[in-house]
Coordinates of C-alpha atoms and ligand atoms in Angstrom, one line a residue:
M1 CA -106.7 44.1 98.0
K2 CA -107.0 45.5 94.4
K3 CA -104.8 48.5 95.1
W4 CA -101.9 46.0 96.5
I5 CA -102.0 44.1 93.5
I6 CA -101.4 47.3 91.2
G7 CA -98.7 48.6 93.5
L8 CA -96.8 45.2 93.1
G9 CA -97.3 45.4 89.3
L10 CA -95.5 48.6 89.4
A11 CA -92.7 47.1 91.6
L12 CA -92.2 44.5 89.5
A13 CA -92.2 46.9 86.2
W14 CA -89.6 49.0 87.4
P15 CA -87.5 47.1 90.1
G16 CA -85.4 49.0 92.2
V17 CA -86.4 52.8 91.0
V18 CA -88.5 53.9 94.0
G19 CA -86.9 56.5 96.1
C20 CA -84.4 55.8 98.4
A21 CA -84.0 52.3 97.0
A22 CA -82.8 53.5 93.7
E23 CA -80.3 55.9 95.1
R24 CA -78.7 53.0 97.2
E25 CA -78.3 50.7 94.6
A26 CA -76.7 53.3 92.3
T27 CA -73.7 53.5 94.4
S28 CA -72.3 50.5 96.8
L29 CA -68.9 49.5 97.7
D30 CA -67.8 46.7 100.1
F31 CA -63.8 47.3 101.1
V32 CA -61.6 46.7 103.9
F33 CA -59.7 49.4 106.0
F34 CA -56.6 48.1 108.3
T35 CA -54.5 50.2 110.4
D36 CA -51.4 50.1 112.8
V37 CA -49.4 46.6 111.8
H38 CA -46.2 47.4 113.6
A39 CA -44.6 44.8 111.3
R40 CA -41.8 42.9 112.7
P41 CA -40.1 39.5 112.7
Q42 CA -40.2 38.7 116.5
W43 CA -43.2 37.3 118.6
D44 CA -44.6 34.8 115.6
T45 CA -45.7 38.3 113.7
P46 CA -45.3 36.8 110.6
E47 CA -47.8 34.0 111.3
A48 CA -50.3 36.8 112.8
L49 CA -50.1 38.8 109.5
R50 CA -50.9 35.5 107.2
K51 CA -53.6 34.8 109.4
A52 CA -55.0 38.6 108.9
A53 CA -54.8 38.2 105.1
R54 CA -56.9 34.6 105.1
V55 CA -59.5 36.6 107.2
I56 CA -59.6 39.8 105.0
N57 CA -59.6 37.7 101.8
D58 CA -62.6 36.1 103.3
C59 CA -64.6 39.3 103.3
H60 CA -63.8 39.3 99.6
P61 CA -63.3 43.3 99.6
A62 CA -62.9 45.3 96.5
F63 CA -59.9 46.4 97.8
V64 CA -58.2 47.1 100.7
I65 CA -56.7 50.5 102.3
A66 CA -54.0 50.5 104.9
G67 CA -53.8 53.0 107.5
G68 CA -50.1 53.4 108.2
D69 CA -47.7 52.6 111.0
L70 CA -47.3 49.3 108.5
I71 CA -43.7 48.7 110.1
T72 CA -42.5 49.5 113.6
D73 CA -40.0 51.8 115.0
G74 CA -38.7 53.2 111.4
F75 CA -38.4 56.6 112.7
Q76 CA -35.6 55.9 115.1
A77 CA -34.1 53.0 113.1
A78 CA -30.9 53.3 111.0
V79 CA -30.8 53.8 107.4
G80 CA -31.0 50.6 105.6
T81 CA -32.0 48.3 109.1
T82 CA -35.7 47.9 108.3
G83 CA -35.5 45.2 105.8
P84 CA -36.6 42.5 107.9
F85 CA -39.6 44.6 109.2
W86 CA -40.9 45.4 105.3
D87 CA -40.4 41.7 104.8
A88 CA -42.8 40.9 108.2
Y89 CA -45.5 43.7 106.7
M90 CA -45.4 42.0 103.0
H91 CA -46.7 38.6 104.7
L92 CA -49.9 40.6 105.0
H93 CA -49.7 42.9 102.1
N94 CA -48.9 40.0 99.7
G95 CA -51.3 37.7 101.3
I96 CA -54.1 39.7 100.2
T97 CA -55.6 39.1 97.2
S98 CA -57.3 42.4 96.4
P99 CA -55.6 45.6 95.4
V100 CA -53.9 47.0 98.6
H101 CA -53.4 51.0 98.8
V102 CA -51.1 52.5 101.6
V103 CA -51.0 55.7 103.7
M104 CA -48.0 56.4 105.4
G105 CA -47.5 56.4 109.7
N106 CA -45.2 58.0 111.8
H107 CA -43.2 54.6 112.0
D108 CA -43.0 54.4 108.3
L109 CA -40.7 57.5 108.4
V110 CA -37.5 55.5 107.8
G111 CA -34.3 56.8 109.4
A112 CA -35.5 59.9 110.3
R113 CA -33.9 60.1 113.5
P114 CA -31.7 57.3 114.0
S115 CA -31.4 56.1 117.9
D116 CA -27.9 55.1 117.5
G117 CA -26.6 58.2 116.4
S118 CA -26.1 57.5 112.6
P119 CA -26.6 60.0 109.8
P120 CA -30.7 60.4 109.1
A121 CA -32.0 59.7 106.3
G122 CA -32.1 62.5 103.4
D123 CA -35.8 61.9 103.0
P124 CA -37.7 59.6 105.0
R125 CA -40.5 59.0 103.1
A126 CA -38.2 57.3 100.0
L127 CA -37.9 54.1 101.1
F128 CA -41.9 53.7 101.6
G129 CA -42.4 55.2 98.3
E130 CA -39.9 52.9 96.8
T131 CA -41.5 49.8 98.4
F132 CA -44.9 50.7 96.9
G133 CA -43.9 52.1 93.8
L134 CA -45.5 55.6 94.7
E135 CA -44.3 58.7 93.2
Q136 CA -46.3 60.6 95.7
T137 CA -47.4 59.4 99.3
Y138 CA -50.8 61.6 98.8
R139 CA -53.2 60.7 95.9
S140 CA -56.8 60.0 95.3
F141 CA -58.6 58.0 92.7
D142 CA -62.5 57.3 92.1
T143 CA -64.1 54.0 92.2
G144 CA -67.7 53.0 92.5
G145 CA -69.2 56.3 92.5
Y146 CA -67.2 57.2 95.7
H147 CA -63.8 59.6 95.6
F148 CA -60.9 58.3 97.7
I149 CA -58.4 60.8 99.4
L150 CA -55.6 59.1 100.7
L151 CA -53.3 62.0 102.9
N152 CA -49.9 61.6 104.2
S153 CA -50.2 63.3 107.7
P154 CA -46.9 62.3 109.5
Q155 CA -44.7 65.6 109.2
L156 CA -41.3 66.2 110.6
T157 CA -41.2 69.0 113.2
T158 CA -38.5 70.8 115.6
A159 CA -41.8 72.1 117.4
N160 CA -41.9 69.3 120.1
P161 CA -39.4 66.9 121.3
Y162 CA -40.3 63.9 119.3
G163 CA -39.6 65.2 115.9
Y164 CA -42.7 64.3 114.4
E165 CA -46.3 65.5 114.5
G166 CA -49.6 65.2 112.9
R167 CA -50.1 67.6 110.2
I168 CA -51.5 68.2 106.2
D169 CA -48.8 70.3 105.0
S170 CA -49.0 73.5 102.9
A171 CA -47.9 71.7 99.6
Q172 CA -50.7 68.9 100.2
L173 CA -53.4 71.6 101.3
A174 CA -52.5 73.3 97.9
W175 CA -52.9 69.6 96.1
L176 CA -56.0 69.1 97.9
K177 CA -57.9 72.0 97.0
E178 CA -57.0 71.3 93.4
D179 CA -58.4 67.7 93.5
L180 CA -61.5 68.7 95.2
R181 CA -62.0 71.5 92.7
Q182 CA -62.7 68.9 90.4
V183 CA -65.2 66.8 92.1
A184 CA -68.6 67.5 92.3
P185 CA -70.4 68.8 95.2
E186 CA -72.8 66.1 95.5
T187 CA -70.1 63.1 95.2
P188 CA -69.8 61.3 98.4
I189 CA -65.9 61.7 99.7
I190 CA -63.5 59.1 101.8
L191 CA -60.9 60.7 103.5
V192 CA -57.8 58.3 104.8
T193 CA -55.3 59.7 107.2
H194 CA -53.2 58.0 109.7
F195 CA -53.4 60.9 112.4
P196 CA -57.2 61.2 113.3
L197 CA -58.9 64.2 111.9
L198 CA -61.3 63.9 115.0
T199 CA -61.0 61.9 117.8
A200 CA -62.4 61.6 121.7
F201 CA -59.7 59.1 122.5
Y202 CA -57.4 61.4 124.4
Q203 CA -60.2 62.9 126.3
A204 CA -61.4 59.6 127.0
V205 CA -58.2 58.2 128.0
D206 CA -56.3 60.9 129.8
G207 CA -58.9 63.4 130.7
A208 CA -60.4 66.6 129.3
D209 CA -57.5 68.6 129.0
T210 CA -55.1 66.7 127.2
I211 CA -54.4 66.7 123.4
P212 CA -50.6 65.2 122.9
V213 CA -48.8 67.8 120.2
R214 CA -48.1 64.2 118.4
G215 CA -51.8 62.9 118.8
M216 CA -53.9 64.2 115.7
V217 CA -53.8 66.1 112.7
M218 CA -52.8 69.6 114.5
N219 CA -54.4 71.6 111.5
N220 CA -57.6 69.5 111.3
D221 CA -59.6 72.8 111.2
E222 CA -57.6 73.5 108.2
V223 CA -58.3 70.4 106.3
L224 CA -62.1 70.2 107.3
E225 CA -62.8 73.6 106.2
L226 CA -61.7 72.8 102.6
F227 CA -64.7 70.3 102.7
A228 CA -67.1 72.7 103.6
R229 CA -68.7 72.7 100.3
H230 CA -68.3 68.8 99.9
H231 CA -69.8 65.7 100.9
L232 CA -67.4 64.2 103.2
L233 CA -69.0 60.9 103.7
L234 CA -66.3 59.0 105.7
V235 CA -62.9 59.7 107.2
L236 CA -61.0 56.6 108.2
Q237 CA -57.9 56.9 110.5
G238 CA -55.6 55.2 113.0
H239 CA -52.8 55.8 115.3
T240 CA -54.6 55.5 118.6
H241 CA -54.7 51.7 118.0
A242 CA -58.8 51.6 119.8
F243 CA -61.6 51.6 117.4
E244 CA -63.9 54.6 117.6
A245 CA -66.6 56.1 115.9
I246 CA -67.8 59.7 115.9
Q247 CA -70.2 61.3 113.6
W248 CA -69.8 64.8 113.0
R249 CA -72.0 67.4 111.0
G250 CA -73.1 64.5 108.5
S251 CA -69.4 62.5 108.5
W252 CA -68.5 59.6 109.9
F253 CA -65.0 59.4 111.4
L254 CA -63.8 55.8 112.1
T255 CA -60.7 55.1 113.8
G256 CA -59.6 51.7 112.7
G257 CA -58.1 49.8 115.8
A258 CA -55.1 47.9 114.9
I259 CA -53.8 44.7 113.5
C260 CA -51.3 44.6 116.2
A261 CA -53.9 45.8 119.1
K262 CA -51.8 46.9 122.2
W263 CA -48.2 46.5 120.1
W264 CA -48.5 43.0 119.8
R265 CA -49.7 42.4 123.4
G266 CA -53.1 41.9 123.3
P267 CA -56.4 43.8 123.2
W268 CA -56.1 47.6 123.9
L269 CA -58.5 49.4 125.5
G270 CA -61.3 46.7 124.3
T271 CA -60.2 46.7 120.9
E272 CA -58.9 43.5 119.4
E273 CA -56.3 42.6 116.5
G274 CA -58.7 43.5 114.0
F275 CA -59.5 45.5 111.0
L276 CA -62.6 47.3 109.6
N277 CA -64.8 45.5 107.0
I278 CA -67.0 48.4 105.5
R279 CA -70.1 48.6 103.5
L280 CA -71.2 51.7 101.3
R281 CA -74.7 51.7 99.9
G282 CA -75.1 55.1 98.5
D283 CA -74.9 57.8 101.6
T284 CA -75.0 54.8 104.3
V285 CA -71.9 53.7 105.9
T286 CA -71.8 50.4 107.8
W287 CA -69.1 48.4 109.0
N288 CA -67.6 45.5 111.5
Y289 CA -64.6 45.4 113.6
I290 CA -63.5 42.0 112.5
D291 CA -61.4 40.1 115.2
Y292 CA -58.9 38.1 113.0
G293 CA -58.5 35.7 116.1
W294 CA -55.0 36.4 117.0
D295 CA -53.6 35.6 120.6
A296 CA -50.7 37.6 121.6
R297 CA -47.4 36.3 121.8
R298 CA -45.3 38.8 123.0
P299 CA -43.9 38.1 126.2
P300 CA -44.4 40.2 129.4
D301 CA -41.1 41.5 129.8
Q302 CA -40.4 42.6 126.5
Ligands
LIG401 FE1 -49.3 52.8 115.8

């Protein structure tokens, strides 16, 4: 009994300085990651996006990260025709009261290959950059003791019939090496990419011998190698629209489902319309996939 009293006294004199508790309290951050909105004016989508914004605000995140495919079908849209899609997306973006950081998805490459035969955009990333006031679509920032890296993973290519793929190009790899040179090895890093760096989605859905050429970051090994001497805590990714969690060599890889789930047709492979609410406490990552309560209104024949 006496020892217990002494122990209690020590704890009161130096609250929170004992072992792991002190470490966890040193770094703490709550934020939201949403991805794959596929915003468009039809099927009451703006109403869904206003609802999603309200539920995100209820989580009181320090900030929000958007994982790409913010609009739908920008890749094959004619230049100058995607205004209504961006307007629809802004019902979500502008409804969120916290700062929102965005990364590009393949659908956000506007006018890359117009399906009506009209001339392609000179730079399919330009409209995304102008919309969000970004000089560069890949960048990094520090907050709460964590280093965040936002990558631009969709690239144009002639190597497959679709015209795009997931890849971190050489200019971005050079930038990433320089960025990491300034990050201490023990600093926890959160990496955000639309195309997954690691996923079991394709093996689970299509079989063990199937990784589609537009399914993930094709040079993922090259990217992950750059983090060999760093503390890569968490990778946030999109593109498959299904929630998934993988832990590999001490890093979590979370695929954040989709705001639109099955492209506004309802749940997709067990994933509802939703987003990730993420809590970081030191090196501990926890999350909830939040269903924001939308019921699909897309007609079955569309
Ligand atoms: Fe998508």
